[in-house]
Backbone as ProteinMPNN parsed JSONL, in Angstrom:
{"seq_chain_A": "MPFMKGRAPVRRTIQYLTAGKLVFKKQVKIFSINYNTFGEHHKGARDYVFWDLPQLQYKNPNVQIVSLKNMTPSPFIRCYFENGKDIIIDIDSKSKDEINSHLIEVLGKSKEILEEEARLAEKKDNPANFGYGCVKPCICGIPGQIPCPGVVPLPHHMRGKYKYQQKD", "coords_chain_A": {"N_chain_A": [[29.994, 6.142, -143.038], [30.833, 3.462, -141.205], [29.725, 2.444, -138.825], [27.076, 3.016, -138.915], [25.636, 1.136, -140.258], [23.61, -1.811, -140.84], [21.135, -3.552, -138.776], [18.994, -1.368, -137.19], [20.871, 0.965, -136.611], [21.006, 3.036, -134.821], [21.389, 2.114, -132.3], [24.068, 2.07, -131.784], [24.975, 4.595, -131.246], [26.361, 7.169, -129.196], [24.624, 8.836, -127.827], [22.305, 7.278, -127.662], [23.257, 5.085, -126.187], [23.97, 6.222, -123.719], [21.512, 6.873, -122.749], [20.386, 4.869, -121.3], [18.66, 3.524, -118.462], [19.207, 1.751, -116.445], [21.42, 1.08, -113.966], [23.486, -1.09, -112.457], [23.602, -2.318, -109.045], [26.498, -2.282, -106.894], [27.142, -4.854, -106.086], [26.424, -6.698, -108.052], [27.822, -8.936, -110.3], [27.756, -10.727, -112.488], [25.562, -10.952, -115.208], [23.139, -12.772, -116.695], [21.13, -13.676, -119.446], [18.62, -15.747, -120.573], [17.061, -17.0, -123.394], [14.899, -17.804, -126.193], [15.191, -17.804, -129.774], [12.854, -17.991, -131.072], [9.286, -18.259, -130.79], [6.418, -16.947, -129.147], [6.214, -16.172, -126.426], [8.769, -15.48, -125.816], [9.291, -13.107, -126.966], [9.462, -10.553, -125.668], [11.862, -10.838, -124.258], [13.652, -11.169, -126.383], [13.381, -8.666, -127.628], [14.302, -7.068, -125.532], [16.992, -7.847, -125.357], [17.841, -7.008, -127.881], [17.345, -4.186, -127.935], [17.881, -3.037, -125.342], [20.105, -4.253, -124.144], [22.641, -3.316, -125.216], [22.735, -0.71, -124.046], [22.787, -1.435, -121.371], [25.245, -2.767, -121.21], [26.945, -0.626, -121.761], [26.461, 1.169, -119.651], [27.242, -0.336, -117.464], [30.177, -1.202, -117.162], [31.782, -2.931, -115.648], [30.449, -5.26, -115.217], [29.905, -8.574, -116.112], [28.235, -9.61, -118.934], [26.069, -11.974, -120.221], [24.457, -13.613, -122.843], [22.322, -16.233, -123.47], [21.205, -18.305, -125.945], [18.44, -20.192, -127.146], [18.375, -22.362, -125.289], [16.613, -22.918, -123.308], [13.298, -23.638, -122.142], [11.657, -21.606, -121.154], [11.966, -18.074, -120.875], [14.427, -16.428, -118.841], [16.208, -14.441, -116.389], [19.337, -14.475, -114.846], [21.217, -13.397, -112.16], [24.38, -13.032, -110.771], [25.965, -12.5, -107.696], [28.603, -10.752, -105.873], [29.074, -12.059, -103.479], [28.66, -14.706, -103.989], [26.061, -15.627, -104.151], [22.999, -15.984, -106.075], [20.337, -14.729, -108.191], [17.232, -15.435, -109.667], [15.199, -14.306, -112.24], [12.036, -14.369, -113.563], [11.002, -13.887, -116.832], [9.007, -14.524, -118.546], [6.736, -14.057, -121.133], [6.701, -11.264, -120.801], [6.896, -7.781, -121.625], [9.527, -5.769, -123.129], [9.743, -3.343, -121.794], [8.462, -3.846, -119.352], [10.245, -5.735, -118.346], [12.572, -4.186, -118.109], [11.767, -2.192, -116.241], [11.262, -3.795, -114.009], [13.82, -4.856, -113.512], [15.206, -2.51, -112.88], [13.966, -1.861, -110.516], [14.604, -4.089, -108.886], [17.413, -4.747, -109.16], [18.724, -2.388, -109.718], [20.402, 0.757, -109.0], [19.175, 3.246, -106.751], [17.422, 6.354, -107.504], [18.319, 8.419, -105.889], [20.886, 7.594, -105.115], [22.14, 7.518, -107.626], [21.998, 10.241, -108.338], [23.611, 11.337, -106.327], [26.091, 10.128, -106.935], [26.503, 11.251, -109.466], [26.791, 13.916, -108.774], [29.13, 13.831, -107.247], [30.895, 13.042, -109.195], [31.253, 15.215, -110.79], [33.382, 17.725, -112.179], [35.74, 18.938, -110.038], [36.853, 22.113, -108.912], [40.151, 22.813, -109.299], [42.647, 24.32, -107.344], [45.05, 24.85, -108.574], [44.521, 25.343, -111.194], [44.275, 27.767, -113.804], [42.995, 30.494, -115.735], [40.368, 31.269, -118.119], [37.229, 31.13, -116.578], [38.108, 29.944, -114.258], [39.269, 30.117, -110.8], [41.523, 31.775, -110.628], [42.25, 34.086, -113.021], [44.595, 34.482, -114.464], [48.025, 33.425, -114.82], [49.75, 35.084, -113.534], [48.72, 35.713, -111.114], [49.433, 33.75, -109.392], [51.572, 33.004, -106.738], [55.1, 33.608, -107.027], [55.334, 33.659, -109.748], [56.081, 35.374, -112.839], [54.989, 38.723, -113.219], [52.192, 39.974, -115.215], [52.979, 40.959, -118.573], [51.631, 43.157, -119.516], [51.232, 44.743, -117.326], [53.681, 44.989, -115.842], [56.619, 45.552, -117.52], [58.514, 43.023, -119.263], [61.876, 41.905, -118.568], [64.607, 42.809, -120.777], [66.191, 40.641, -121.627], [64.451, 38.547, -121.672], [62.725, 38.923, -123.698], [61.918, 38.258, -127.01], [62.107, 40.152, -129.001], [64.268, 41.796, -128.405], [66.236, 39.933, -127.944], [66.633, 38.356, -130.279], [66.877, 40.209, -132.305], [69.21, 41.629, -132.215], [71.954, 43.67, -133.213], [74.894, 42.618, -134.653]], "CA_chain_A": [[30.258, 5.781, -141.663], [30.525, 2.035, -141.116], [28.949, 2.078, -137.647], [25.672, 3.312, -139.166], [25.074, 0.093, -141.115], [23.048, -2.949, -140.124], [19.794, -3.383, -138.221], [18.83, -0.331, -136.164], [22.196, 1.479, -136.27], [20.929, 4.026, -133.742], [21.831, 1.45, -131.066], [25.506, 2.247, -131.595], [25.318, 5.993, -131.02], [26.633, 7.495, -127.789], [23.402, 9.406, -127.246], [21.407, 6.173, -127.338], [23.852, 4.253, -125.144], [23.936, 6.922, -122.429], [20.124, 7.06, -122.331], [19.948, 3.725, -120.502], [18.258, 3.897, -117.1], [19.574, 0.716, -115.48], [22.799, 0.978, -113.479], [23.44, -2.135, -111.437], [24.244, -2.129, -107.752], [27.898, -2.683, -106.915], [27.279, -6.273, -105.773], [26.145, -7.526, -109.229], [29.046, -9.205, -111.052], [27.441, -11.398, -113.754], [24.166, -10.847, -115.611], [22.906, -13.656, -117.838], [19.747, -13.723, -119.906], [18.352, -16.957, -121.347], [15.852, -16.841, -124.203], [14.901, -18.497, -127.485], [15.029, -16.907, -130.92], [11.523, -18.258, -131.637], [8.242, -18.375, -129.766], [5.783, -15.667, -128.802], [6.453, -15.775, -125.038], [10.159, -15.027, -125.729], [9.421, -11.862, -127.73], [9.936, -9.482, -124.796], [13.283, -11.079, -123.972], [14.391, -10.869, -127.614], [13.396, -7.205, -127.78], [15.167, -6.515, -124.477], [18.379, -8.086, -125.76], [18.143, -6.208, -129.068], [17.302, -2.743, -127.702], [18.361, -2.543, -124.051], [21.373, -4.843, -123.707], [23.784, -2.412, -125.462], [22.737, 0.332, -123.017], [23.174, -2.085, -120.128], [26.683, -2.991, -121.276], [27.623, 0.668, -121.725], [26.315, 1.764, -118.33], [27.823, -1.223, -116.446], [31.347, -1.832, -117.797], [32.43, -3.916, -114.778], [29.565, -6.414, -115.068], [29.955, -9.497, -117.233], [26.886, -9.824, -119.444], [26.034, -13.172, -121.053], [23.133, -13.972, -123.357], [22.3, -17.633, -123.872], [20.081, -18.474, -126.848], [17.901, -21.515, -127.507], [18.791, -23.374, -124.317], [15.64, -22.997, -122.223], [11.904, -23.57, -122.604], [11.056, -20.33, -120.778], [13.025, -17.074, -120.704], [14.694, -15.953, -117.489], [17.452, -13.713, -116.152], [20.027, -14.897, -113.625], [22.279, -12.476, -111.766], [25.29, -13.55, -109.757], [26.494, -11.425, -106.862], [29.997, -10.952, -105.467], [29.159, -12.96, -102.323], [28.438, -16.07, -104.437], [24.638, -15.922, -104.307], [22.42, -15.569, -107.343], [18.9, -14.485, -108.201], [16.611, -15.775, -110.946], [14.03, -13.473, -112.514], [11.222, -14.925, -114.64], [10.56, -12.84, -117.766], [8.13, -15.193, -119.495], [5.61, -13.279, -121.673], [6.755, -9.861, -120.399], [7.442, -6.892, -122.647], [10.864, -5.275, -122.79], [9.59, -2.262, -120.817], [8.187, -4.478, -118.06], [11.5, -6.347, -117.899], [13.481, -3.113, -117.716], [11.306, -1.554, -115.002], [11.452, -4.757, -112.92], [15.249, -4.918, -113.216], [15.569, -1.265, -112.197], [13.438, -1.95, -109.148], [15.234, -5.153, -108.109], [18.87, -4.764, -109.221], [19.3, -1.086, -110.035], [20.634, 1.753, -107.954], [18.054, 4.179, -106.636], [17.662, 7.669, -108.104], [19.095, 9.231, -104.952], [22.284, 7.166, -105.205], [22.645, 7.955, -108.924], [22.208, 11.688, -108.28], [24.769, 11.578, -105.473], [27.283, 9.754, -107.698], [26.703, 12.247, -110.522], [27.284, 15.14, -108.138], [30.521, 13.608, -106.862], [31.717, 12.86, -110.387], [31.468, 16.491, -111.462], [34.749, 18.237, -112.077], [35.987, 19.848, -108.924], [37.776, 23.162, -109.308], [41.478, 22.641, -108.738], [43.238, 25.643, -107.127], [46.203, 25.04, -109.447], [44.059, 25.743, -112.517], [44.103, 29.19, -114.051], [42.465, 30.784, -117.055], [38.974, 31.685, -118.183], [36.305, 30.266, -115.858], [38.724, 29.401, -113.049], [39.379, 31.078, -109.702], [42.563, 32.737, -111.007], [42.141, 34.261, -114.47], [45.897, 34.57, -115.108], [49.086, 32.791, -114.046], [50.474, 36.086, -112.76], [48.129, 35.76, -109.786], [49.99, 32.671, -108.584], [52.838, 33.478, -106.159], [56.335, 33.095, -107.599], [55.311, 33.772, -111.201], [56.382, 36.711, -113.365], [53.754, 39.466, -113.437], [51.747, 40.139, -116.595], [53.746, 41.95, -119.314], [50.835, 44.375, -119.673], [51.323, 45.535, -116.098], [55.107, 45.225, -115.613], [57.341, 45.072, -118.711], [59.491, 41.958, -119.073], [63.269, 42.318, -118.801], [64.979, 42.696, -122.191], [66.748, 39.33, -121.963], [63.352, 37.586, -121.777], [61.887, 39.293, -124.834], [62.5, 37.864, -128.288], [62.348, 41.337, -129.813], [65.622, 42.253, -128.106], [67.157, 38.805, -127.924], [66.927, 37.852, -131.603], [67.036, 41.304, -133.26], [70.408, 42.402, -131.884], [72.914, 43.877, -134.296], [76.213, 42.093, -134.273]], "C_chain_A": [[29.863, 4.324, -141.464], [29.69, 1.657, -139.902], [27.465, 2.351, -137.835], [25.036, 2.304, -140.121], [24.505, -1.023, -140.254], [21.654, -2.631, -139.604], [19.821, -2.365, -137.094], [20.184, 0.246, -135.732], [22.184, 2.525, -135.164], [21.416, 3.437, -132.426], [23.308, 1.657, -130.78], [25.916, 3.702, -131.391], [25.491, 6.253, -129.525], [25.382, 8.047, -127.114], [22.432, 8.302, -126.831], [21.955, 5.347, -126.174], [23.796, 4.92, -123.78], [22.516, 7.113, -121.916], [19.597, 5.906, -121.488], [19.687, 4.119, -119.056], [18.751, 2.921, -116.039], [21.073, 0.736, -115.196], [22.751, 0.003, -112.313], [24.069, -1.679, -110.125], [25.653, -2.699, -107.823], [28.085, -4.187, -106.732], [27.091, -7.174, -107.0], [27.432, -7.689, -110.036], [28.775, -9.845, -112.411], [25.942, -11.301, -113.988], [23.996, -11.76, -116.812], [21.421, -13.671, -118.159], [19.61, -14.929, -120.834], [17.034, -16.774, -122.087], [15.999, -17.655, -125.484], [14.69, -17.471, -128.585], [13.689, -17.128, -131.621], [10.537, -18.353, -130.478], [7.728, -17.012, -129.33], [6.091, -15.242, -127.371], [7.909, -15.376, -124.793], [10.359, -13.662, -126.395], [9.946, -10.709, -126.885], [11.415, -9.614, -124.472], [14.133, -10.777, -125.2], [14.496, -9.368, -127.829], [14.298, -6.548, -126.741], [16.639, -6.677, -124.856], [18.754, -7.179, -126.929], [18.269, -4.723, -128.736], [17.998, -2.298, -126.413], [19.692, -3.126, -123.596], [22.594, -3.974, -124.047], [23.882, -1.281, -124.433], [23.209, -0.226, -121.684], [24.684, -2.325, -120.088], [27.452, -1.675, -121.155], [27.6, 1.276, -120.326], [26.994, 0.956, -117.225], [29.057, -1.921, -117.02], [32.009, -2.91, -116.946], [31.574, -5.158, -114.544], [29.686, -7.278, -116.319], [28.528, -9.8, -117.662], [26.921, -10.963, -120.458], [24.613, -13.361, -121.551], [23.22, -15.376, -123.928], [21.032, -17.879, -124.689], [19.73, -19.952, -127.011], [18.376, -22.625, -126.578], [17.737, -23.606, -123.236], [14.221, -22.965, -122.776], [11.214, -22.26, -122.232], [12.17, -19.322, -120.496], [13.183, -16.653, -119.241], [16.029, -15.213, -117.45], [18.033, -14.231, -114.85], [21.173, -13.918, -113.383], [23.079, -13.1, -110.639], [25.903, -12.369, -109.011], [27.908, -11.753, -106.409], [30.141, -11.881, -104.262], [28.863, -14.417, -102.699], [26.981, -16.441, -104.623], [24.171, -15.472, -105.683], [20.921, -15.391, -107.199], [18.395, -14.813, -109.602], [15.34, -14.956, -111.091], [13.31, -14.055, -113.729], [10.742, -13.787, -115.528], [9.657, -13.419, -118.845], [6.939, -14.302, -119.842], [5.57, -11.839, -121.172], [7.332, -9.039, -121.54], [8.801, -6.367, -122.197], [10.796, -4.15, -121.765], [9.292, -2.808, -119.422], [9.452, -5.105, -117.487], [12.441, -5.271, -117.366], [13.05, -2.469, -116.397], [11.479, -2.495, -113.808], [12.932, -4.86, -112.521], [15.727, -3.658, -112.496], [15.144, -1.326, -110.738], [14.218, -2.949, -108.292], [16.758, -5.006, -108.03], [19.52, -3.402, -109.406], [19.515, -0.209, -108.816], [19.454, 2.717, -107.925], [18.422, 5.533, -107.248], [18.509, 8.544, -107.198], [20.581, 8.888, -105.036], [22.891, 7.629, -106.526], [22.903, 9.461, -108.945], [23.425, 12.042, -107.438], [26.074, 11.237, -106.208], [27.561, 10.758, -108.805], [27.257, 13.543, -109.941], [28.753, 14.996, -107.747], [31.444, 13.486, -108.067], [31.979, 14.164, -111.127], [32.885, 16.987, -111.219], [34.844, 19.222, -110.921], [37.021, 20.865, -109.367], [39.088, 22.988, -108.556], [42.104, 24.015, -108.521], [44.467, 25.885, -107.994], [45.792, 25.473, -110.855], [43.97, 27.258, -112.617], [43.613, 29.363, -115.473], [41.002, 31.165, -116.963], [38.087, 30.666, -117.474], [36.886, 29.644, -114.606], [38.816, 30.499, -111.987], [40.387, 32.164, -110.051], [42.539, 32.899, -112.518], [43.486, 34.266, -115.196], [46.952, 33.918, -114.215], [49.838, 33.8, -113.193], [49.889, 36.224, -111.348], [48.654, 34.688, -108.854], [51.337, 33.139, -108.037], [54.051, 32.802, -106.784], [56.392, 33.189, -109.103], [55.623, 35.208, -111.613], [55.068, 37.438, -113.579], [53.438, 39.616, -114.923], [52.587, 41.198, -117.31], [52.963, 43.241, -119.564], [50.925, 45.282, -118.474], [52.773, 45.939, -115.828], [55.861, 44.696, -116.82], [58.369, 44.001, -118.352], [60.905, 42.516, -119.234], [63.66, 42.036, -120.256], [65.509, 41.305, -122.541], [65.675, 38.249, -122.079], [62.45, 37.863, -122.977], [62.597, 38.949, -126.128], [62.853, 39.044, -129.16], [63.784, 41.838, -129.616], [66.636, 41.133, -128.238], [67.597, 38.409, -129.329], [67.172, 38.958, -132.628], [68.274, 42.15, -132.953], [71.322, 42.513, -133.103], [74.264, 43.412, -133.829], [77.321, 43.023, -134.69]], "O_chain_A": [[28.682, 3.986, -141.545], [29.002, 0.637, -139.938], [26.662, 1.954, -136.99], [24.004, 2.592, -140.727], [24.869, -1.168, -139.087], [21.066, -1.6, -139.932], [20.596, -2.501, -136.148], [20.6, 0.035, -134.593], [23.237, 2.867, -134.625], [21.814, 4.178, -131.527], [23.757, 1.443, -129.654], [27.11, 4.0, -131.367], [24.835, 5.621, -128.696], [25.12, 7.747, -125.95], [21.81, 8.382, -125.772], [21.205, 4.956, -125.28], [23.592, 4.239, -122.776], [22.331, 7.482, -120.756], [18.465, 5.966, -121.009], [20.403, 4.946, -118.49], [18.714, 3.237, -114.85], [21.888, 0.447, -116.072], [22.069, 0.236, -111.315], [24.929, -0.799, -110.088], [25.964, -3.501, -108.704], [29.089, -4.739, -107.181], [27.557, -8.313, -106.989], [28.061, -6.7, -110.413], [29.472, -9.551, -113.382], [25.147, -11.538, -113.079], [24.637, -11.552, -117.842], [20.573, -13.678, -117.267], [20.396, -15.1, -121.766], [16.016, -16.435, -121.484], [17.086, -18.131, -125.812], [14.095, -16.416, -128.368], [13.423, -16.515, -132.655], [10.933, -18.509, -129.323], [8.489, -16.058, -129.167], [6.22, -14.045, -127.117], [8.256, -14.974, -123.682], [11.466, -13.124, -126.391], [10.801, -9.955, -127.35], [12.136, -8.618, -124.418], [15.212, -10.196, -125.081], [15.561, -8.854, -128.171], [14.985, -5.573, -127.045], [17.434, -5.751, -124.693], [19.86, -6.64, -126.966], [19.199, -4.066, -129.202], [18.652, -1.255, -126.412], [20.349, -2.54, -122.735], [23.513, -3.897, -123.232], [24.978, -0.931, -123.996], [23.945, 0.435, -120.953], [25.324, -2.111, -119.059], [28.5, -1.626, -120.511], [28.598, 1.833, -119.868], [27.291, 1.498, -116.16], [28.997, -3.11, -117.334], [32.742, -3.737, -117.488], [31.947, -6.02, -113.747], [29.584, -6.783, -117.442], [27.703, -10.202, -116.842], [27.687, -10.935, -121.421], [23.665, -13.28, -120.769], [24.078, -15.673, -124.759], [19.921, -17.688, -124.194], [20.596, -20.827, -127.014], [18.738, -23.709, -127.036], [17.954, -24.415, -122.334], [13.977, -22.315, -123.792], [10.282, -21.841, -122.919], [13.205, -19.683, -119.936], [12.203, -16.538, -118.504], [16.86, -15.34, -118.349], [17.314, -14.406, -113.866], [21.982, -13.647, -114.27], [22.52, -13.628, -109.678], [26.306, -11.374, -109.613], [28.362, -12.89, -106.542], [31.217, -12.435, -104.041], [28.819, -15.278, -101.819], [26.69, -17.485, -105.206], [24.839, -14.696, -106.366], [20.313, -15.835, -106.226], [19.051, -14.506, -110.597], [14.508, -14.912, -110.185], [13.906, -14.213, -114.795], [10.144, -12.827, -115.041], [9.557, -12.862, -119.939], [6.219, -13.847, -118.953], [4.493, -11.245, -121.124], [8.147, -9.526, -122.323], [9.177, -6.504, -121.033], [11.703, -4.015, -120.944], [9.807, -2.297, -118.428], [9.704, -5.019, -116.285], [13.034, -5.428, -116.299], [13.888, -2.227, -115.528], [11.809, -2.043, -112.711], [13.254, -4.941, -111.336], [16.565, -3.738, -111.598], [15.873, -0.896, -109.844], [14.469, -2.695, -107.114], [17.332, -5.126, -106.948], [20.737, -3.272, -109.266], [18.906, -0.398, -107.763], [18.818, 2.969, -108.948], [19.597, 5.816, -107.481], [19.328, 9.327, -107.679], [21.432, 9.777, -105.029], [24.034, 8.086, -106.551], [23.904, 9.913, -109.501], [24.186, 12.943, -107.79], [27.051, 11.979, -106.11], [28.718, 11.09, -109.064], [28.103, 14.191, -110.558], [29.533, 15.936, -107.901], [32.634, 13.79, -107.977], [32.842, 14.212, -112.004], [33.497, 16.702, -110.19], [34.111, 20.209, -110.856], [37.952, 20.538, -110.102], [39.121, 23.015, -107.326], [42.096, 24.823, -109.45], [44.89, 27.032, -108.135], [46.637, 25.926, -111.628], [43.636, 27.942, -111.649], [43.794, 28.483, -116.314], [40.463, 31.359, -115.873], [38.183, 29.468, -117.741], [36.196, 28.869, -113.943], [38.483, 31.656, -112.243], [40.14, 33.344, -109.8], [42.788, 31.93, -113.236], [43.527, 34.075, -116.411], [46.791, 33.866, -112.996], [50.498, 33.419, -112.226], [50.532, 36.81, -110.477], [48.361, 34.703, -107.659], [52.169, 33.627, -108.803], [54.047, 31.598, -107.041], [57.411, 32.832, -109.695], [55.45, 36.14, -110.829], [54.113, 36.839, -114.073], [54.3, 39.412, -115.777], [52.884, 42.237, -116.721], [53.556, 44.295, -119.795], [50.711, 46.488, -118.599], [53.054, 47.117, -115.607], [55.762, 43.508, -117.127], [59.006, 44.052, -117.3], [61.108, 43.492, -119.957], [63.11, 41.135, -120.888], [65.291, 40.837, -123.658], [65.964, 37.145, -122.539], [61.513, 37.109, -123.237], [63.757, 39.313, -126.317], [63.78, 38.971, -129.967], [64.432, 42.257, -130.575], [67.784, 41.376, -128.611], [68.778, 38.155, -129.563], [67.637, 38.666, -133.73], [68.357, 43.292, -133.405], [71.445, 41.586, -133.903], [74.722, 43.768, -132.743], [78.493, 42.735, -134.449]]}, "name": "protein", "num_of_chains": 1, "seq": "MPFMKGRAPVRRTIQYLTAGKLVFKKQVKIFSINYNTFGEHHKGARDYVFWDLPQLQYKNPNVQIVSLKNMTPSPFIRCYFENGKDIIIDIDSKSKDEINSHLIEVLGKSKEILEEEARLAEKKDNPANFGYGCVKPCICGIPGQIPCPGVVPLPHHMRGKYKYQQKD"}
C-alpha cells in the first residue's frame, strides 16, 4: 500500500483524519501559519503542522490553508474572514496541544453547533424507500404496485416459466 510509506503514515488514514476536533466557523476563509523549520520556540508550530494540519484540511474543505516556512522570526497564525478582516494569533513557544485548544476556543464551532449539524446531517427516512429497515418492508405496500407473488399469483404472461417454456 503506497499510502502507508513515509514519515508517520498514520496521518493519511481516514480514522486519523476524522479524529480532528477543530471545525472552523463559517466566516473563516483563509488560514495561514508562519513558522521556521529550525529553532526551539518554533517546535510547537512545526508539530502542529505535521500532526494536526492534515486533520484541519480534512475537516474544513472550504477553507484555504497556507503554511509559510522560514519567513518570520516568531511563529504566528493569521486567519482571514469573509468580511475582509483578519486575526493574528501568537503561537511562540506553545505546544501543539495548546495551539489546538486555543484555536478551538477562538475560531472553532462550539460543541452544541457541531452536535446540531451532525443531527441534521443524519440520513432522513424517505417515504419512497422500501426494504429491510424502512417504513415499508416491500414494494407491494406502495399504491399502484403489483401485490407480492406469495400472496396473489402473477398473471401467466408476466411469469418467465410460462412465457419462455411454451411449446410451439
